[in-house]
Coordinates of C-alpha atoms in Angstrom, one line a residue:
M8 CA -41.4 -43.1 -28.7
F9 CA -39.8 -39.9 -27.3
L10 CA -37.6 -38.8 -24.4
T11 CA -35.8 -35.5 -23.8
I12 CA -32.9 -34.6 -21.4
N13 CA -32.4 -31.0 -20.6
T14 CA -29.8 -29.1 -18.6
T15 CA -28.9 -25.5 -17.9
G16 CA -25.4 -23.9 -17.6
T17 CA -23.3 -20.8 -17.3
P18 CA -20.4 -19.4 -19.4
E19 CA -18.0 -21.2 -17.0
R20 CA -19.9 -24.5 -17.2
P21 CA -21.8 -24.3 -20.5
A22 CA -25.0 -26.4 -20.9
T23 CA -23.5 -27.8 -24.2
D24 CA -21.2 -30.0 -22.1
L25 CA -24.2 -32.3 -22.2
G26 CA -23.1 -33.2 -25.8
F27 CA -19.7 -34.3 -24.5
L28 CA -21.2 -36.4 -21.7
L29 CA -23.6 -38.1 -24.1
H30 CA -20.9 -38.5 -26.7
K31 CA -23.2 -36.9 -29.3
H32 CA -22.4 -33.6 -31.0
P33 CA -25.2 -31.0 -30.8
D34 CA -24.8 -29.9 -34.4
N35 CA -25.5 -33.4 -35.8
V36 CA -28.5 -35.5 -36.2
Q37 CA -27.5 -39.1 -35.7
A38 CA -29.3 -42.4 -36.3
F39 CA -28.6 -45.8 -34.8
S40 CA -30.2 -49.1 -36.0
T41 CA -31.7 -51.3 -33.3
S42 CA -33.3 -54.8 -33.5
Y43 CA -36.8 -53.3 -33.8
G44 CA -36.3 -50.0 -35.6
T45 CA -34.1 -46.9 -35.6
A46 CA -33.1 -44.6 -32.8
H47 CA -32.4 -40.9 -33.6
V48 CA -30.5 -38.4 -31.4
L49 CA -31.0 -34.7 -32.0
Y50 CA -30.7 -31.4 -30.1
P51 CA -33.8 -29.1 -30.4
E52 CA -31.8 -26.4 -28.5
A53 CA -28.1 -26.1 -27.7
S54 CA -26.6 -22.9 -26.1
V55 CA -24.4 -22.0 -23.2
W56 CA -27.5 -21.5 -21.1
R57 CA -29.7 -24.3 -22.1
C58 CA -29.2 -27.6 -23.9
T59 CA -31.8 -30.3 -24.7
A60 CA -31.0 -33.7 -26.2
A61 CA -33.8 -35.8 -27.6
L62 CA -34.0 -39.5 -28.3
L63 CA -36.6 -40.5 -30.8
L64 CA -37.2 -44.2 -31.3
E65 CA -39.0 -45.4 -34.4
V66 CA -40.3 -48.9 -33.9
D67 CA -41.1 -51.3 -36.8
P68 CA -44.3 -53.2 -35.6
V69 CA -43.7 -55.9 -38.2
A70 CA -40.1 -56.5 -37.1
L71 CA -41.4 -56.6 -33.5
V72 CA -43.9 -59.3 -34.3
R73 CA -41.4 -61.3 -36.4
R74 CA -38.7 -61.3 -33.8
G75 CA -40.9 -61.6 -30.8
K76 CA -42.1 -65.2 -31.3
G77 CA -44.5 -66.7 -28.8
K78 CA -47.5 -65.7 -26.8
G79 CA -47.6 -62.2 -25.4
R80 CA -44.1 -61.1 -26.6
G81 CA -43.7 -57.4 -27.2
G82 CA -46.3 -56.6 -24.7
A83 CA -49.1 -57.2 -27.2
P84 CA -52.0 -59.5 -26.5
D85 CA -52.1 -62.8 -28.3
A86 CA -54.4 -61.7 -31.1
A87 CA -53.6 -61.4 -34.7
L88 CA -54.5 -57.7 -35.2
A89 CA -53.3 -56.6 -31.8
Q90 CA -49.8 -57.8 -32.6
Y91 CA -49.6 -55.1 -35.3
V92 CA -51.8 -52.4 -33.8
N93 CA -50.6 -51.6 -30.2
D94 CA -48.8 -49.0 -28.1
R95 CA -45.3 -50.4 -28.5
P96 CA -44.2 -47.8 -31.1
Y97 CA -45.4 -44.9 -28.9
A98 CA -45.2 -45.6 -25.2
A99 CA -41.9 -45.8 -23.3
S100 CA -41.0 -49.4 -22.5
S101 CA -38.1 -51.8 -22.5
L102 CA -37.6 -50.9 -26.2
L103 CA -36.7 -47.4 -25.1
A104 CA -34.5 -48.7 -22.2
V105 CA -32.6 -50.9 -24.6
A106 CA -32.2 -48.0 -27.0
L107 CA -30.8 -45.8 -24.1
S108 CA -28.2 -48.4 -23.3
R109 CA -27.3 -48.9 -27.0
V110 CA -27.0 -45.2 -27.9
F111 CA -25.7 -43.8 -24.6
S112 CA -23.6 -46.7 -23.4
S113 CA -20.5 -44.7 -22.5
A114 CA -22.6 -42.0 -20.7
M115 CA -24.4 -44.7 -18.7
K116 CA -20.9 -45.9 -17.5
G117 CA -19.9 -42.4 -16.5
R118 CA -17.1 -42.2 -19.1
C119 CA -16.1 -38.9 -20.8
A120 CA -12.5 -38.4 -21.9
A121 CA -13.2 -34.8 -23.0
R122 CA -14.9 -33.7 -19.7
P123 CA -14.0 -36.3 -17.1
E124 CA -14.6 -33.9 -14.2
R125 CA -18.1 -33.1 -15.4
A126 CA -19.0 -36.8 -15.7
G127 CA -18.6 -37.2 -11.9
Q128 CA -20.5 -34.0 -11.0
P129 CA -24.3 -33.6 -10.5
L130 CA -26.0 -31.6 -13.2
P131 CA -29.3 -29.7 -13.1
L132 CA -31.4 -32.2 -15.1
R133 CA -34.9 -32.2 -16.5
I134 CA -36.1 -35.4 -18.2
E135 CA -39.4 -35.7 -19.9
V136 CA -41.2 -38.8 -21.1
P137 CA -44.5 -37.8 -22.8
A138 CA -46.1 -41.3 -22.8
L139 CA -45.2 -43.8 -20.1
P140 CA -47.3 -46.8 -19.3
A141 CA -47.6 -46.9 -15.5
R142 CA -49.0 -50.2 -14.2
G143 CA -49.6 -49.0 -10.6
G144 CA -50.5 -45.5 -11.3
S145 CA -49.0 -42.1 -10.4
E146 CA -48.3 -43.2 -6.8
L147 CA -46.0 -46.0 -8.0
V148 CA -44.2 -43.6 -10.3
R149 CA -43.5 -41.3 -7.4
A150 CA -42.6 -44.3 -5.1
L151 CA -39.9 -45.4 -7.6
F152 CA -38.3 -42.1 -8.5
E153 CA -38.6 -39.8 -5.5
P154 CA -36.3 -41.9 -3.2
L155 CA -33.6 -41.4 -5.8
G156 CA -33.6 -37.7 -5.4
W157 CA -36.0 -36.7 -8.2
T158 CA -38.8 -34.1 -8.0
V159 CA -41.5 -35.9 -9.9
T160 CA -44.4 -34.5 -11.9
V161 CA -46.9 -37.0 -13.1
D162 CA -49.9 -36.1 -15.3
A163 CA -52.4 -38.7 -16.2
V164 CA -53.2 -39.0 -19.9
P165 CA -57.0 -39.1 -20.5
L166 CA -58.4 -41.9 -22.7
D167 CA -59.9 -39.2 -24.9
E168 CA -59.8 -35.5 -24.3
R169 CA -63.1 -35.1 -26.1
F170 CA -64.8 -37.5 -23.6
P171 CA -63.5 -36.7 -20.2
E172 CA -66.1 -38.9 -18.6
W173 CA -64.2 -41.9 -19.9
G174 CA -61.5 -41.2 -17.3
D175 CA -57.8 -41.6 -17.5
S176 CA -55.7 -44.1 -19.4
R177 CA -52.9 -46.2 -17.8
Y178 CA -50.4 -43.8 -19.5
V179 CA -48.8 -40.7 -17.8
R180 CA -46.6 -37.8 -18.8
L181 CA -43.6 -38.0 -16.6
V182 CA -41.2 -35.1 -15.8
L183 CA -38.2 -35.6 -13.6
E184 CA -36.2 -32.7 -12.2
G185 CA -33.1 -32.8 -9.9
E186 CA -29.4 -32.5 -9.6
L187 CA -27.9 -35.9 -10.3
R188 CA -25.0 -37.3 -12.3
L189 CA -26.0 -38.0 -15.8
A190 CA -24.9 -41.6 -15.6
D191 CA -27.1 -42.2 -12.6
A192 CA -30.1 -40.6 -14.3
L193 CA -29.7 -42.9 -17.4
R194 CA -29.4 -46.0 -15.2
H195 CA -32.5 -45.0 -13.3
L196 CA -34.4 -44.8 -16.6
Y197 CA -32.9 -48.0 -17.9
V198 CA -34.2 -50.0 -15.0
L199 CA -37.5 -48.3 -14.1
L200 CA -39.0 -47.7 -17.5
P201 CA -39.6 -51.5 -18.1
V202 CA -40.5 -51.8 -14.4
L203 CA -43.4 -49.4 -14.8
D204 CA -44.5 -51.0 -18.0
D205 CA -44.3 -54.4 -16.3
A206 CA -43.4 -56.1 -19.6
K207 CA -40.3 -56.8 -21.8
H208 CA -40.1 -57.3 -25.5
Y209 CA -37.5 -60.0 -25.2
W210 CA -36.9 -63.3 -23.3
V211 CA -35.5 -62.7 -19.8
A212 CA -32.6 -65.0 -19.2
S213 CA -30.1 -65.3 -16.3
D214 CA -27.8 -62.6 -17.7
E215 CA -30.6 -60.1 -16.9
V216 CA -29.6 -60.4 -13.2
D217 CA -26.1 -59.1 -14.0
K218 CA -27.6 -56.2 -16.1
L219 CA -29.9 -55.2 -13.2
L220 CA -27.1 -55.2 -10.6
R221 CA -24.8 -53.2 -12.9
A222 CA -27.5 -50.6 -13.6
G223 CA -28.7 -50.6 -10.0
D224 CA -25.2 -50.2 -8.5
G225 CA -25.2 -47.5 -5.8
W226 CA -29.0 -47.2 -5.4
L227 CA -31.0 -50.4 -5.8
A228 CA -29.7 -52.2 -2.7
E229 CA -31.2 -49.4 -0.5
H230 CA -34.3 -48.6 -2.5
P231 CA -37.6 -49.1 -0.5
E232 CA -39.2 -50.7 -3.5
Q233 CA -36.3 -53.0 -4.2
R234 CA -38.4 -56.2 -4.2
L235 CA -41.0 -54.8 -6.7
I236 CA -38.3 -53.4 -8.9
T237 CA -36.4 -56.7 -9.0
S238 CA -39.4 -58.8 -9.6
R239 CA -40.9 -56.7 -12.4
Y240 CA -37.5 -56.1 -14.1
L241 CA -36.9 -59.9 -14.2
S242 CA -40.5 -60.5 -15.5
R243 CA -41.5 -62.1 -12.2
R244 CA -39.3 -65.1 -12.7
W245 CA -38.9 -66.3 -9.2
S246 CA -35.5 -68.1 -9.6
L247 CA -33.9 -65.0 -11.1
T248 CA -35.6 -62.7 -8.6
R249 CA -34.3 -64.7 -5.7
A250 CA -30.8 -64.8 -7.0
A251 CA -30.8 -61.0 -7.5
M252 CA -32.3 -60.3 -4.0
E253 CA -29.6 -62.5 -2.4
R254 CA -26.8 -60.6 -4.2
L255 CA -28.4 -57.3 -3.3
E256 CA -28.4 -58.3 0.3
L257 CA -24.7 -59.0 0.1
V258 CA -24.2 -55.5 -1.4
R259 CA -26.2 -54.0 1.4
L260 CA -24.2 -55.8 4.1
A261 CA -20.9 -54.8 2.4
E262 CA -21.9 -51.2 2.3
T263 CA -23.0 -51.2 5.9
D264 CA -19.6 -52.8 6.9
D265 CA -17.7 -50.5 4.6
S266 CA -16.1 -53.5 2.9
E267 CA -16.2 -55.4 -0.3
V268 CA -18.8 -58.0 -1.3
E269 CA -16.0 -60.6 -1.6
E270 CA -15.0 -60.0 2.0
I271 CA -18.6 -60.5 3.2
D272 CA -19.3 -63.6 1.0
N273 CA -16.4 -65.5 2.4
A274 CA -17.6 -69.1 2.6
V275 CA -15.2 -70.9 5.0
E276 CA -14.6 -74.5 4.3
E277 CA -14.3 -76.8 7.3
I278 CA -10.8 -78.1 8.1
D279 CA -10.4 -81.5 6.5
D280 CA -11.6 -84.2 8.8
A281 CA -8.6 -86.3 8.0
V282 CA -6.2 -83.5 9.0
E283 CA -8.1 -83.1 12.3
A284 CA -8.0 -86.9 12.8
S285 CA -4.2 -86.9 12.4
A286 CA -3.9 -84.2 15.1
A287 CA -5.9 -86.4 17.4
D288 CA -3.7 -89.3 16.6
A289 CA -0.7 -87.3 17.6
V290 CA -1.9 -87.4 21.2
D291 CA -1.2 -91.1 21.6
K292 CA 1.3 -92.6 19.3
S293 CA 0.5 -96.1 20.4
T294 CA -3.1 -95.6 19.6
A295 CA -2.2 -94.2 16.2
A296 CA 0.0 -97.2 15.5
S297 CA -2.8 -99.6 16.4
D298 CA -5.2 -97.7 14.2
D299 CA -3.1 -98.7 11.2
A300 CA -3.5 -102.3 12.1
E301 CA -5.8 -104.5 10.0
G302 CA -9.3 -104.7 11.3
S303 CA -9.1 -101.7 13.7
D304 CA -11.5 -98.8 13.6
R305 CA -10.3 -95.4 12.3
P306 CA -10.4 -92.6 14.9
V307 CA -13.5 -90.4 14.9
P308 CA -12.7 -87.1 13.1
L309 CA -12.7 -84.1 15.4
A310 CA -15.4 -82.3 13.3
V311 CA -17.7 -85.3 13.9
Q312 CA -16.9 -85.3 17.6
R313 CA -17.8 -81.6 17.8
R314 CA -21.2 -82.3 16.2
Q315 CA -21.8 -85.2 18.5
A316 CA -21.0 -83.1 21.5
I317 CA -23.3 -80.3 20.3
L318 CA -26.2 -82.7 19.6
E319 CA -25.9 -84.3 23.0
A320 CA -25.9 -80.9 24.7
L321 CA -29.0 -79.8 22.7
R322 CA -30.8 -83.0 23.7
E323 CA -29.8 -82.5 27.4
A324 CA -31.2 -78.9 27.2
G325 CA -34.5 -80.2 25.7
A326 CA -34.3 -77.9 22.7
S327 CA -36.7 -78.5 19.8
R328 CA -36.3 -75.1 18.0
V329 CA -32.6 -74.6 17.2
L330 CA -30.6 -71.9 15.4
D331 CA -27.3 -72.9 13.7
L332 CA -25.6 -69.5 13.6
G333 CA -22.8 -69.5 11.0
C334 CA -24.1 -72.8 9.6
G335 CA -21.6 -72.9 6.7
Q336 CA -22.2 -75.8 4.4
G337 CA -24.9 -77.4 6.6
Q338 CA -23.2 -80.3 8.2
L339 CA -24.7 -79.7 11.6
V340 CA -28.1 -79.0 10.2
Q341 CA -28.0 -82.3 8.3
E342 CA -27.2 -84.1 11.5
M343 CA -30.1 -82.4 13.4
L344 CA -32.5 -83.4 10.7
K345 CA -31.9 -87.0 11.5
D346 CA -33.3 -86.5 15.0
S347 CA -37.1 -85.9 15.1
R348 CA -36.9 -84.1 18.5
F349 CA -35.5 -81.1 16.7
R350 CA -38.8 -79.8 15.2
E351 CA -37.5 -76.5 13.8
I352 CA -34.0 -75.9 12.5
V353 CA -32.8 -72.6 11.2
G354 CA -29.4 -72.3 9.5
V355 CA -28.0 -68.7 9.3
D356 CA -24.9 -67.6 7.3
V357 CA -23.7 -64.4 5.7
S358 CA -22.3 -66.3 2.7
M359 CA -24.7 -67.2 -0.1
R360 CA -22.2 -69.6 -1.5
A361 CA -22.2 -71.5 1.7
L362 CA -26.0 -71.5 1.9
T363 CA -26.2 -72.7 -1.7
T364 CA -23.9 -75.6 -0.8
A365 CA -25.9 -76.3 2.3
A366 CA -29.2 -76.5 0.2
R367 CA -27.5 -79.0 -2.2
R368 CA -26.2 -81.0 0.7
L369 CA -29.6 -81.2 2.3
K370 CA -31.3 -81.9 -1.0
L371 CA -34.0 -79.3 -0.1
E372 CA -35.5 -79.3 -3.6
R373 CA -36.2 -83.1 -3.4
M374 CA -37.0 -83.2 0.4
G375 CA -40.5 -84.3 1.4
E376 CA -43.0 -81.6 2.5
R377 CA -42.9 -82.5 6.2
Q378 CA -39.2 -82.7 6.4
A379 CA -38.8 -79.5 4.4
E380 CA -41.1 -77.7 6.9
R381 CA -38.5 -78.4 9.7
V382 CA -35.6 -76.6 8.1
T383 CA -35.0 -73.0 7.0
L384 CA -31.8 -71.4 5.6
L385 CA -31.5 -67.6 6.1
Q386 CA -28.9 -65.2 4.9
G387 CA -27.8 -62.7 7.6
S388 CA -24.8 -61.2 9.4
L389 CA -24.3 -62.1 13.1
A390 CA -22.9 -58.6 13.6
Y391 CA -26.4 -57.2 13.5
T392 CA -29.6 -57.8 15.5
D393 CA -32.2 -59.8 13.7
T394 CA -35.8 -60.1 14.9
R395 CA -36.1 -63.4 12.9
L396 CA -33.8 -65.0 15.4
K397 CA -35.8 -64.3 18.5
G398 CA -37.8 -66.9 20.5
Y399 CA -35.7 -70.1 19.9
D400 CA -34.8 -72.7 22.5
A401 CA -31.2 -72.9 21.6
A402 CA -28.5 -71.4 19.3
V403 CA -25.2 -72.9 18.2
L404 CA -22.0 -71.1 17.3
C405 CA -19.9 -74.0 16.1
E406 CA -16.4 -72.8 15.3
V407 CA -17.7 -69.3 14.5
V408 CA -16.4 -66.7 16.9
E409 CA -12.7 -67.2 15.8
H410 CA -13.8 -66.0 12.3
V411 CA -15.0 -62.7 13.6
D412 CA -12.7 -59.7 14.0
L413 CA -12.1 -58.9 17.7
A414 CA -13.5 -55.4 17.1
R415 CA -16.8 -56.9 15.9
L416 CA -17.1 -59.5 18.6
P417 CA -19.1 -57.3 21.0
A418 CA -21.6 -56.8 18.2
L419 CA -22.0 -60.5 17.7
E420 CA -22.3 -60.9 21.5
Y421 CA -25.1 -58.5 21.7
A422 CA -26.9 -59.8 18.6
V423 CA -27.0 -63.3 20.1
F424 CA -27.1 -62.9 23.9
G425 CA -28.6 -59.5 24.2
S426 CA -31.2 -59.5 21.3
A427 CA -32.0 -63.0 20.2
R428 CA -31.6 -64.4 23.8
P429 CA -32.2 -68.1 23.2
G430 CA -32.6 -70.3 26.3
T431 CA -29.3 -72.2 25.6
V432 CA -26.3 -71.1 23.6
L433 CA -23.5 -73.5 22.7
V434 CA -20.2 -72.0 21.6
T435 CA -17.2 -74.1 20.4
T436 CA -13.8 -72.7 19.4
P437 CA -10.3 -74.1 19.0
N438 CA -8.0 -74.4 22.0
A439 CA -4.8 -72.5 21.1
E440 CA -2.8 -74.4 23.6
Y441 CA -3.5 -77.7 21.8
N442 CA -1.9 -76.4 18.6
V443 CA 1.5 -77.7 19.7
R444 CA 0.1 -81.2 19.2
W445 CA -0.5 -80.5 15.5
E446 CA 2.6 -82.0 13.8
T447 CA 1.9 -80.2 10.5
L448 CA 1.1 -76.8 12.0
P449 CA 4.1 -74.4 12.2
A450 CA 4.7 -72.8 15.6
G451 CA 2.7 -69.5 16.1
H452 CA 0.3 -70.3 13.3
V453 CA -3.5 -70.6 13.6
R454 CA -5.4 -73.6 12.3
H455 CA -7.2 -71.9 9.5
G456 CA -6.3 -69.0 7.3
D457 CA -9.5 -67.2 8.1
H458 CA -9.1 -67.4 11.9
R459 CA -8.8 -63.9 13.4
F460 CA -7.6 -65.3 16.7
E461 CA -7.5 -68.5 18.7
W462 CA -8.0 -68.5 22.5
T463 CA -6.3 -70.4 25.3
R464 CA -8.6 -72.1 27.8
E465 CA -8.2 -69.2 30.3
E466 CA -8.9 -66.6 27.6
F467 CA -12.1 -68.4 26.5
R468 CA -13.3 -68.9 30.0
G469 CA -12.7 -65.3 30.8
W470 CA -14.6 -64.1 27.8
A471 CA -17.5 -66.5 28.3
G472 CA -17.7 -65.6 32.0
R473 CA -18.1 -61.9 31.3
V474 CA -20.6 -62.5 28.5
A475 CA -22.7 -64.7 30.9
E476 CA -22.6 -62.1 33.6
R477 CA -23.5 -59.2 31.3
H478 CA -26.6 -61.0 29.8
G479 CA -28.0 -63.1 32.6
Y480 CA -26.7 -66.5 31.7
E481 CA -24.9 -69.3 33.5
V482 CA -22.0 -71.0 31.8
E483 CA -20.3 -74.4 32.0
F484 CA -17.4 -75.7 30.0
A485 CA -16.7 -79.1 28.5
P486 CA -13.8 -80.6 26.4
V487 CA -14.4 -81.9 22.9
G488 CA -11.9 -84.4 21.7
P489 CA -9.0 -86.1 23.6
D490 CA -8.4 -84.1 26.8
D491 CA -4.6 -83.8 27.0
P492 CA -3.4 -83.5 30.6
E493 CA -0.9 -80.8 29.6
V494 CA -2.6 -78.6 27.0
G495 CA -6.2 -79.6 27.2
P496 CA -8.6 -80.7 24.4
P497 CA -8.4 -79.6 20.7
T498 CA -11.8 -77.9 21.0
Q499 CA -13.4 -76.2 23.9
M500 CA -17.2 -75.8 24.4
A501 CA -19.1 -73.4 26.5
T502 CA -22.8 -74.1 27.4
F503 CA -24.7 -70.9 28.3
R504 CA -28.1 -71.3 30.0
L505 CA -30.4 -68.3 30.5
K506 CA -31.1 -67.7 34.2
T507 CA -34.7 -67.9 35.3
L508 CA -36.2 -65.2 37.5
K509 CA -35.9 -67.6 40.4
T510 CA -32.3 -68.2 39.7
L511 CA -31.6 -64.5 39.4
K512 CA -33.2 -63.8 42.8
S513 CA -31.3 -66.6 44.6
S514 CA -28.1 -65.4 43.0
K515 CA -28.7 -61.8 44.2
T516 CA -29.5 -63.2 47.7
L517 CA -26.3 -65.2 47.8
K518 CA -24.4 -62.2 46.6
S519 CA -25.9 -60.0 49.3
S520 CA -25.2 -62.7 52.0
T521 CA -21.6 -63.1 50.9
T522 CA -21.0 -59.3 50.9
S523 CA -22.5 -58.9 54.4
E524 CA -20.4 -61.7 55.8
T525 CA -17.0 -60.8 54.3
G526 CA -17.5 -57.1 53.9
A527 CA -16.5 -57.5 50.2
E528 CA -17.9 -59.1 47.2
S529 CA -16.2 -62.4 46.1
P530 CA -14.9 -62.5 42.5
K531 CA -17.3 -64.3 40.1
N532 CA -14.7 -65.6 37.7
T533 CA -11.2 -66.2 38.7
A534 CA -10.1 -66.1 35.0
R535 CA -11.4 -62.5 34.7
P536 CA -8.6 -60.0 34.1
A537 CA -8.4 -56.9 36.4
E538 CA -9.9 -54.7 33.7
D539 CA -12.3 -55.2 30.9
T540 CA -10.9 -55.2 27.4
P541 CA -12.0 -52.5 24.9
Q542 CA -14.2 -55.1 23.3
D543 CA -16.0 -55.7 26.6
A544 CA -16.6 -52.0 27.0
D545 CA -18.1 -51.8 23.5
A546 CA -20.4 -54.7 24.4
K547 CA -21.6 -52.9 27.5
E548 CA -22.4 -49.8 25.5
A549 CA -24.3 -52.0 22.9
N550 CA -26.1 -53.8 25.7
A551 CA -27.1 -50.5 27.4
A552 CA -28.4 -49.2 24.0

């Protein structure tokens, strides 16, 4: 099993710097023991102008059989002779990938104390693999390497040169040329060699997901063949493939947002129901005192009241296909599943931790087939349009908008109201005026550490009115929880209903009539400020686009 890495240089940047980057001296022939044989590193040529490093892996077929217990291990068929006579010692496979990581571990990590500046710079590289099993043919080889910046040369190896009529074998001679960092090139080979072979010589456990993500850092999340690479690398184990794909999606979202994965995967726990209940108790001291009396009912937690108000509004709207946008840990989805009129329920959240918790809460793995067909959990960011969310009767944003940065709120607005456009949209959010009734909440603080803002009733009505006007909805408001005569309810809810064509025409007629009678158009929302905010302007641009 053989692989060569070649580079060229100049007197200012000699090609022999390759030896520093690989941490292997060109004047020495070095040997490294592996689980299945011996890996040798040597330099057929080493000068200022050209330098070639070669990795030769000698595989012990007997050791491969003895260590690879079980059917089909080592890529060999389950036959007595075939376990000893096969292509494993000669064709590039996971054996060579493991040898690369063992022999060139520092180079794969991009570390080089002697030439640190060279480790971070692209090099003119030429990599040759004389015998590579390619399950998928030359087209797949190109599809895997070309998106990474390589110029790919693939020559099919004939079954027997003396008998060309027999055709080609499944092996190819691969040559990769391009200017890339050496660390990136080694990581590409480490992942894609076993992917092309579509086999591994060792048992694939859960730690392989971490290995894949480390080696795929910076390129796998955006690769067009991401799913095939992930599935084959993890030996088509569905549970591992799903876990890897979920983590790669988080990486993609983080890169798109120019943020860290930890910031994206920020599962937000609901405020403790007991704490919210104590806030409701503070409205009426006498009621709170009576609640402590023996035999009296405890007050209904505000979180429960929110879900009840949402369910009632959904029933009133006649919705049967519902989106729970920002579903968190699945409390609302769980309640909707109890009502058979909700035929299709889709929970969407950016946090995989939250979705995993929701799946456990709903007992999806043990759920009956009919019930399971009603519910779907999707990972996605509400800051981006998503075709999967179109065509639903209703969407719910339950305590979600306040967790979104104000600068990104126009993007959420367009994704929900401009792109998905469900018939009904329910939005609940805290009423900032009510915060003075929270005995344990310091003045000027928001209710949750992840809240980016909290609106007063006037601010919420102003925002909702402008959203409705921009996207062709009507909006109504309702209190959730005890409606304090001075500061209002703890939660405020807006119900948006998509205007029908008939409603739009009558609205235009009324507008025209009002203008002709008064000579000026009446304001549509008394809570609307004189000028749109910068966020409103951004939303208009997004809507126009």
